[in-house]
C-alpha positions as a printed NumPy array, in Angstrom:
array([[  0.   ,   0.   ,   0.   ],
       [  1.393,   3.389,  -0.925],
       [  0.917,   5.679,   2.075],
       [  2.028,   8.741,   0.084],
       [ -1.479,   9.017,  -1.308],
       [ -2.758,   9.758,   2.21 ],
       [ -0.194,  12.431,   3.031],
       [ -1.153,  16.103,   2.824],
       [  0.015,  17.895,  -0.313],
       [  1.856,  20.852,   1.202],
       [  5.389,  21.72 ,   2.25 ],
       [  4.613,  22.859,   5.796],
       [  6.833,  21.369,   8.527],
       [  3.888,  19.406,   9.944],
       [  3.086,  18.045,   6.509],
       [  6.691,  17.025,   5.894],
       [  6.854,  15.287,   9.27 ],
       [  3.652,  13.43 ,   8.474],
       [  4.923,  12.436,   5.03 ],
       [  8.123,  11.058,   6.54 ],
       [  6.125,   9.069,   9.102],
       [  3.818,   7.767,   6.378],
       [  6.759,   6.531,   4.353],
       [  8.518,   4.884,   7.304],
       [  6.342,   4.506,  10.414],
       [  8.641,   4.2  ,  13.418],
       [  6.229,   3.551,  16.235],
       [  2.798,   2.179,  16.923],
       [  1.721,   5.78 ,  17.489],
       [  2.909,   6.702,  13.963],
       [  0.936,   3.81 ,  12.519],
       [ -2.204,   4.822,  14.394],
       [ -1.836,   8.439,  13.256],
       [ -1.504,   7.317,   9.636],
       [ -4.49 ,   4.974,   9.92 ],
       [ -6.68 ,   7.639,  11.537],
       [ -5.792,  10.267,   8.923],
       [ -6.575,   7.707,   6.246],
       [ -9.912,   6.849,   7.877],
       [-10.993,  10.485,   8.243],
       [ -9.864,  11.382,   4.724],
       [-12.186,   8.74 ,   3.268],
       [-15.372,   9.692,   5.134],
       [-16.552,  11.994,   2.334],
       [-18.746,  14.05 ,   4.676],
       [-20.376,  11.098,   6.421],
       [-21.151,  11.458,  10.109],
       [-19.012,   9.29 ,  12.319],
       [-19.57 ,   8.036,  15.878],
       [-17.949,   5.56 ,  18.247],
       [-14.441,   6.034,  16.835],
       [-12.949,   5.089,  20.19 ],
       [-14.713,   1.709,  20.245],
       [-13.886,   1.097,  16.58 ],
       [-10.17 ,   1.693,  17.193],
       [-10.127,  -0.461,  20.332],
       [-11.801,  -3.315,  18.482],
       [ -9.438,  -3.03 ,  15.513],
       [ -6.323,  -2.906,  17.695],
       [ -7.239,  -5.228,  20.543],
       [ -7.835,  -8.426,  18.562],
       [ -4.49 ,  -8.433,  16.686],
       [ -2.71 ,  -7.385,  19.891],
       [ -4.213, -10.352,  21.74 ],
       [ -3.244, -12.675,  18.879],
       [  0.339, -11.393,  18.909],
       [  0.688, -11.683,  22.694],
       [ -0.802, -15.164,  22.735],
       [  1.602, -16.215,  19.973],
       [  4.521, -14.641,  21.902],
       [  3.452, -16.507,  25.048],
       [  2.881, -19.756,  23.116],
       [ -0.806, -19.707,  24.131],
       [  0.036, -19.652,  27.837],
       [ -2.831, -17.562,  29.21 ],
       [ -1.208, -17.016,  32.596],
       [  1.935, -15.604,  31.011],
       [ -0.105, -13.584,  28.491],
       [ -2.228, -12.06 ,  31.241],
       [  0.946, -10.918,  33.009],
       [  2.403,  -9.488,  29.789],
       [ -0.829,  -7.581,  29.157],
       [ -1.353,  -6.532,  32.766],
       [ -4.783,  -8.149,  32.804],
       [ -6.479, -10.557,  35.135],
       [ -6.471, -14.038,  33.584],
       [-10.285, -14.123,  33.686],
       [-10.434, -10.809,  31.812],
       [ -8.018, -12.162,  29.215],
       [-10.178, -15.275,  28.723],
       [-13.268, -13.086,  28.334],
       [-11.541, -10.973,  25.673],
       [-10.208, -14.035,  23.845],
       [-13.749, -15.451,  23.716],
       [-15.152, -12.079,  22.613],
       [-12.838, -12.036,  19.59 ],
       [-13.219, -15.743,  18.82 ],
       [ -9.624, -16.49 ,  19.786],
       [-10.409, -19.165,  22.347]])
């Protein structure tokens, strides 16, 4: 995917910083910023609600998958890595169909 198409078309310092981040995201924060700018740029005037829940849902499932893979499906270890109660982790895994 070419992220340049989502970058603003100006030479302001903020724009240049964004373009550099779009070309080579360095952090999770950079990736989220790029994804959110992309999302908002494609709304075409539509009303939007519940962005917070949408982002949490989109991020939480792959995060849980990655942590479970890292912990070799050991829920006790994964719950410690995530800073969650093991019961809460199980609930979330079930919610996303990962259990």
